[in-house]
Amino acid sequence: MDALKEQYYIEVPESLNPEQQKMMIELEKDAFPGMGAVDEQTLVPLARYGKLIQYFQENDARPIAICELLRDYKDVTKAYIFGFYVRSDKQGSGIGQLFLEEIFSILKKDNFESVCLTVNVKNEGAVKLYKKMGFTIKETRAGEFGEGEDRYYMVRSIS
């Protein structure tokens, strides 16, 4: 697994130029067909005031995975994963697990004590990954993003 990690690296941009914004929107649509909701109005504040983590593989100009993080305003020791996805051509290869391990390390360095997220209850692959990585389902939120958009609210301790 360590040899595999050596192929990847993290970038945390503090701003995005229009070309990068366009690429990020395309990656979001690839990850969430028909649902991709991130646009310039969301990406710019995420990069400037949240944390946008990009996971790259050597010799690939486009990120292979993305994590969009915010700080919970009511509990500043908790991070919220606004978006997390692995590019469709890289799914199923263990990238999600490797990337989450890197994210947990970053969160720990940033003094977070826990991390939370919501995930579509029908997204079995993501739910399985999050459980494997130590997240637990705390509640089911019916209609979280509109009718038929039920989400699990999941939390994990950072230690």
PDB file of C-alpha atoms in Angstrom:
ATOM      1  CA  MET A   1       0.000   0.000   0.000  1.00  0.00           C
ATOM      2  CA  ASP A   2       2.899   2.402   0.734  1.00  0.00           C
ATOM      3  CA  ALA A   3       4.263   1.968  -2.798  1.00  0.00           C
ATOM      4  CA  LEU A   4       0.826   2.873  -4.095  1.00  0.00           C
ATOM      5  CA  LYS A   5       0.761   6.033  -1.920  1.00  0.00           C
ATOM      6  CA  GLU A   6       4.014   7.219  -3.494  1.00  0.00           C
ATOM      7  CA  GLN A   7       2.216   7.668  -6.838  1.00  0.00           C
ATOM      8  CA  TYR A   8      -0.174  10.255  -5.406  1.00  0.00           C
ATOM      9  CA  TYR A   9       0.078  13.771  -4.036  1.00  0.00           C
ATOM     10  CA  ILE A  10      -2.165  16.435  -2.520  1.00  0.00           C
ATOM     11  CA  GLU A  11      -2.768  20.011  -3.641  1.00  0.00           C
ATOM     12  CA  VAL A  12      -4.810  22.560  -1.683  1.00  0.00           C
ATOM     13  CA  PRO A  13      -5.494  25.565  -3.920  1.00  0.00           C
ATOM     14  CA  GLU A  14      -6.523  28.823  -2.258  1.00  0.00           C
ATOM     15  CA  SER A  15      -8.121  30.077  -5.463  1.00  0.00           C
ATOM     16  CA  LEU A  16      -9.118  28.711  -8.846  1.00  0.00           C
ATOM     17  CA  ASN A  17      -8.694  30.302 -12.251  1.00  0.00           C
ATOM     18  CA  PRO A  18     -11.541  29.959 -14.801  1.00  0.00           C
ATOM     19  CA  GLU A  19      -9.897  26.942 -16.479  1.00  0.00           C
ATOM     20  CA  GLN A  20      -9.561  25.149 -13.126  1.00  0.00           C
ATOM     21  CA  GLN A  21     -13.166  26.030 -12.260  1.00  0.00           C
ATOM     22  CA  LYS A  22     -14.381  24.511 -15.529  1.00  0.00           C
ATOM     23  CA  MET A  23     -12.378  21.324 -14.901  1.00  0.00           C
ATOM     24  CA  MET A  24     -13.767  21.038 -11.352  1.00  0.00           C
ATOM     25  CA  ILE A  25     -17.344  21.425 -12.613  1.00  0.00           C
ATOM     26  CA  GLU A  26     -16.713  18.697 -15.223  1.00  0.00           C
ATOM     27  CA  LEU A  27     -15.280  16.387 -12.542  1.00  0.00           C
ATOM     28  CA  GLU A  28     -18.321  17.001 -10.320  1.00  0.00           C
ATOM     29  CA  LYS A  29     -20.699  16.141 -13.168  1.00  0.00           C
ATOM     30  CA  ASP A  30     -18.652  12.999 -13.887  1.00  0.00           C
ATOM     31  CA  ALA A  31     -18.878  11.919 -10.246  1.00  0.00           C
ATOM     32  CA  PHE A  32     -22.563  12.781  -9.798  1.00  0.00           C
ATOM     33  CA  PRO A  33     -24.301  12.450 -13.199  1.00  0.00           C
ATOM     34  CA  GLY A  34     -27.484  14.476 -13.285  1.00  0.00           C
ATOM     35  CA  MET A  35     -26.865  15.817  -9.790  1.00  0.00           C
ATOM     36  CA  GLY A  36     -23.551  17.698  -9.913  1.00  0.00           C
ATOM     37  CA  ALA A  37     -24.306  20.959  -8.150  1.00  0.00           C
ATOM     38  CA  VAL A  38     -20.928  22.624  -7.743  1.00  0.00           C
ATOM     39  CA  ASP A  39     -20.446  25.696  -9.898  1.00  0.00           C
ATOM     40  CA  GLU A  40     -18.280  28.823  -9.814  1.00  0.00           C
ATOM     41  CA  GLN A  41     -20.534  30.355  -7.138  1.00  0.00           C
ATOM     42  CA  THR A  42     -19.693  27.419  -4.865  1.00  0.00           C
ATOM     43  CA  LEU A  43     -16.127  26.578  -5.897  1.00  0.00           C
ATOM     44  CA  VAL A  44     -14.632  30.027  -5.352  1.00  0.00           C
ATOM     45  CA  PRO A  45     -15.802  30.341  -1.705  1.00  0.00           C
ATOM     46  CA  LEU A  46     -14.843  26.704  -1.026  1.00  0.00           C
ATOM     47  CA  ALA A  47     -11.277  27.339  -2.198  1.00  0.00           C
ATOM     48  CA  ARG A  48     -10.959  30.702  -0.417  1.00  0.00           C
ATOM     49  CA  TYR A  49     -12.823  30.095   2.847  1.00  0.00           C
ATOM     50  CA  GLY A  50     -13.113  26.347   3.185  1.00  0.00           C
ATOM     51  CA  LYS A  51     -10.587  23.789   2.074  1.00  0.00           C
ATOM     52  CA  LEU A  52     -10.551  22.247  -1.371  1.00  0.00           C
ATOM     53  CA  ILE A  53      -8.286  19.203  -1.418  1.00  0.00           C
ATOM     54  CA  GLN A  54      -7.267  17.737  -4.744  1.00  0.00           C
ATOM     55  CA  TYR A  55      -5.671  14.296  -5.054  1.00  0.00           C
ATOM     56  CA  PHE A  56      -3.392  13.796  -8.053  1.00  0.00           C
ATOM     57  CA  GLN A  57      -1.641  10.823  -9.575  1.00  0.00           C
ATOM     58  CA  GLU A  58       1.771  11.289 -11.142  1.00  0.00           C
ATOM     59  CA  ASN A  59       1.578  12.115 -14.862  1.00  0.00           C
ATOM     60  CA  ASP A  60      -2.132  13.033 -14.742  1.00  0.00           C
ATOM     61  CA  ALA A  61      -2.975  16.739 -15.040  1.00  0.00           C
ATOM     62  CA  ARG A  62      -6.507  16.331 -13.688  1.00  0.00           C
ATOM     63  CA  PRO A  63      -7.268  15.475 -10.052  1.00  0.00           C
ATOM     64  CA  ILE A  64      -8.265  11.854  -9.555  1.00  0.00           C
ATOM     65  CA  ALA A  65     -10.225  12.694  -6.398  1.00  0.00           C
ATOM     66  CA  ILE A  66     -11.656  15.781  -4.718  1.00  0.00           C
ATOM     67  CA  CYS A  67     -12.671  16.669  -1.170  1.00  0.00           C
ATOM     68  CA  GLU A  68     -14.496  19.898  -0.350  1.00  0.00           C
ATOM     69  CA  LEU A  69     -14.362  20.779   3.352  1.00  0.00           C
ATOM     70  CA  LEU A  70     -16.079  23.347   5.537  1.00  0.00           C
ATOM     71  CA  ARG A  71     -15.817  24.089   9.258  1.00  0.00           C
ATOM     72  CA  ASP A  72     -18.992  23.556  11.294  1.00  0.00           C
ATOM     73  CA  TYR A  73     -19.982  27.019  12.542  1.00  0.00           C
ATOM     74  CA  LYS A  74     -21.751  25.560  15.617  1.00  0.00           C
ATOM     75  CA  ASP A  75     -18.824  23.295  16.545  1.00  0.00           C
ATOM     76  CA  VAL A  76     -15.479  24.631  15.300  1.00  0.00           C
ATOM     77  CA  THR A  77     -13.769  21.329  16.130  1.00  0.00           C
ATOM     78  CA  LYS A  78     -15.928  19.539  13.532  1.00  0.00           C
ATOM     79  CA  ALA A  79     -15.275  19.539   9.781  1.00  0.00           C
ATOM     80  CA  TYR A  80     -18.036  18.930   7.245  1.00  0.00           C
ATOM     81  CA  ILE A  81     -17.253  17.092   4.032  1.00  0.00           C
ATOM     82  CA  PHE A  82     -19.357  19.057   1.565  1.00  0.00           C
ATOM     83  CA  GLY A  83     -18.227  16.916  -1.340  1.00  0.00           C
ATOM     84  CA  PHE A  84     -16.032  13.849  -1.772  1.00  0.00           C
ATOM     85  CA  TYR A  85     -15.562  11.894  -4.957  1.00  0.00           C
ATOM     86  CA  VAL A  86     -13.168   9.821  -6.989  1.00  0.00           C
ATOM     87  CA  ARG A  87     -13.043  10.303 -10.752  1.00  0.00           C
ATOM     88  CA  SER A  88     -15.156   7.617 -12.469  1.00  0.00           C
ATOM     89  CA  ASP A  89     -12.188   6.080 -14.323  1.00  0.00           C
ATOM     90  CA  LYS A  90     -10.343   5.603 -11.005  1.00  0.00           C
ATOM     91  CA  GLN A  91     -13.171   4.189  -8.886  1.00  0.00           C
ATOM     92  CA  GLY A  92     -12.854   0.723  -7.403  1.00  0.00           C
ATOM     93  CA  SER A  93      -9.061   0.850  -7.106  1.00  0.00           C
ATOM     94  CA  GLY A  94      -8.671   1.847  -3.436  1.00  0.00           C
ATOM     95  CA  ILE A  95      -8.131   5.546  -4.187  1.00  0.00           C
ATOM     96  CA  GLY A  96     -11.052   6.623  -1.977  1.00  0.00           C
ATOM     97  CA  GLN A  97      -9.572   4.889   1.064  1.00  0.00           C
ATOM     98  CA  LEU A  98      -6.080   6.301   0.454  1.00  0.00           C
ATOM     99  CA  PHE A  99      -7.478   9.781  -0.075  1.00  0.00           C
ATOM    100  CA  LEU A 100      -9.625   9.665   3.085  1.00  0.00           C
ATOM    101  CA  GLU A 101      -6.555   8.655   5.108  1.00  0.00           C
ATOM    102  CA  GLU A 102      -4.774  11.753   3.758  1.00  0.00           C
ATOM    103  CA  ILE A 103      -7.804  13.913   4.598  1.00  0.00           C
ATOM    104  CA  PHE A 104      -7.924  12.608   8.167  1.00  0.00           C
ATOM    105  CA  SER A 105      -4.241  13.471   8.557  1.00  0.00           C
ATOM    106  CA  ILE A 106      -4.870  17.026   7.289  1.00  0.00           C
ATOM    107  CA  LEU A 107      -7.870  17.438   9.598  1.00  0.00           C
ATOM    108  CA  LYS A 108      -5.833  16.277  12.583  1.00  0.00           C
ATOM    109  CA  LYS A 109      -3.088  18.809  11.764  1.00  0.00           C
ATOM    110  CA  ASP A 110      -5.789  21.484  11.488  1.00  0.00           C
ATOM    111  CA  ASN A 111      -6.934  20.584  15.051  1.00  0.00           C
ATOM    112  CA  PHE A 112     -10.289  19.073  14.150  1.00  0.00           C
ATOM    113  CA  GLU A 113     -11.734  16.506  16.545  1.00  0.00           C
ATOM    114  CA  SER A 114     -14.393  15.052  14.266  1.00  0.00           C
ATOM    115  CA  VAL A 115     -15.628  15.035  10.688  1.00  0.00           C
ATOM    116  CA  CYS A 116     -19.160  14.607   9.363  1.00  0.00           C
ATOM    117  CA  LEU A 117     -20.874  14.214   6.007  1.00  0.00           C
ATOM    118  CA  THR A 118     -24.134  13.296   4.377  1.00  0.00           C
ATOM    119  CA  VAL A 119     -24.415  10.591   1.750  1.00  0.00           C
ATOM    120  CA  ASN A 120     -27.300   9.404  -0.397  1.00  0.00           C
ATOM    121  CA  VAL A 121     -28.810   6.320   1.261  1.00  0.00           C
ATOM    122  CA  LYS A 122     -28.811   4.611  -2.156  1.00  0.00           C
ATOM    123  CA  ASN A 123     -25.074   5.157  -2.702  1.00  0.00           C
ATOM    124  CA  GLU A 124     -24.095   1.762  -1.318  1.00  0.00           C
ATOM    125  CA  GLY A 125     -20.461   1.968  -2.432  1.00  0.00           C
ATOM    126  CA  ALA A 126     -19.870   5.280  -0.656  1.00  0.00           C
ATOM    127  CA  VAL A 127     -21.706   4.169   2.500  1.00  0.00           C
ATOM    128  CA  LYS A 128     -19.597   0.997   2.594  1.00  0.00           C
ATOM    129  CA  LEU A 129     -16.372   3.017   2.172  1.00  0.00           C
ATOM    130  CA  TYR A 130     -17.311   5.513   4.881  1.00  0.00           C
ATOM    131  CA  LYS A 131     -18.205   2.734   7.335  1.00  0.00           C
ATOM    132  CA  LYS A 132     -14.922   0.974   6.556  1.00  0.00           C
ATOM    133  CA  MET A 133     -13.108   4.247   7.294  1.00  0.00           C
ATOM    134  CA  GLY A 134     -14.715   4.622  10.724  1.00  0.00           C
ATOM    135  CA  PHE A 135     -17.806   6.722  10.042  1.00  0.00           C
ATOM    136  CA  THR A 136     -21.032   5.773  11.805  1.00  0.00           C
ATOM    137  CA  ILE A 137     -24.564   6.625  10.751  1.00  0.00           C
ATOM    138  CA  LYS A 138     -26.039   9.001  13.324  1.00  0.00           C
ATOM    139  CA  GLU A 139     -29.368   9.625  11.598  1.00  0.00           C
ATOM    140  CA  THR A 140     -31.273   9.399   8.339  1.00  0.00           C
ATOM    141  CA  ARG A 141     -32.386  12.765   7.000  1.00  0.00           C
ATOM    142  CA  ALA A 142     -35.457  12.379   4.814  1.00  0.00           C
ATOM    143  CA  GLY A 143     -35.601  14.813   1.909  1.00  0.00           C
ATOM    144  CA  GLU A 144     -32.325  16.483   2.902  1.00  0.00           C
ATOM    145  CA  PHE A 145     -31.833  17.908  -0.603  1.00  0.00           C
ATOM    146  CA  GLY A 146     -35.436  17.714  -1.794  1.00  0.00           C
ATOM    147  CA  GLU A 147     -38.021  15.026  -2.311  1.00  0.00           C
ATOM    148  CA  GLY A 148     -36.474  11.584  -2.686  1.00  0.00           C
ATOM    149  CA  GLU A 149     -33.024  12.878  -1.651  1.00  0.00           C
ATOM    150  CA  ASP A 150     -32.663  11.004   1.635  1.00  0.00           C
ATOM    151  CA  ARG A 151     -29.239  11.142   3.250  1.00  0.00           C
ATOM    152  CA  TYR A 152     -27.399   9.382   6.010  1.00  0.00           C
ATOM    153  CA  TYR A 153     -25.675  11.799   8.362  1.00  0.00           C
ATOM    154  CA  MET A 154     -22.380  10.135   9.296  1.00  0.00           C
ATOM    155  CA  VAL A 155     -19.693  11.146  11.795  1.00  0.00           C
ATOM    156  CA  ARG A 156     -16.149  10.007  12.557  1.00  0.00           C
ATOM    157  CA  SER A 157     -13.767  10.994  15.329  1.00  0.00           C
ATOM    158  CA  ILE A 158     -10.356  12.360  14.326  1.00  0.00           C
ATOM    159  CA  SER A 159      -7.690  10.930  16.591  1.00  0.00           C
TER     160      SER A 159
END
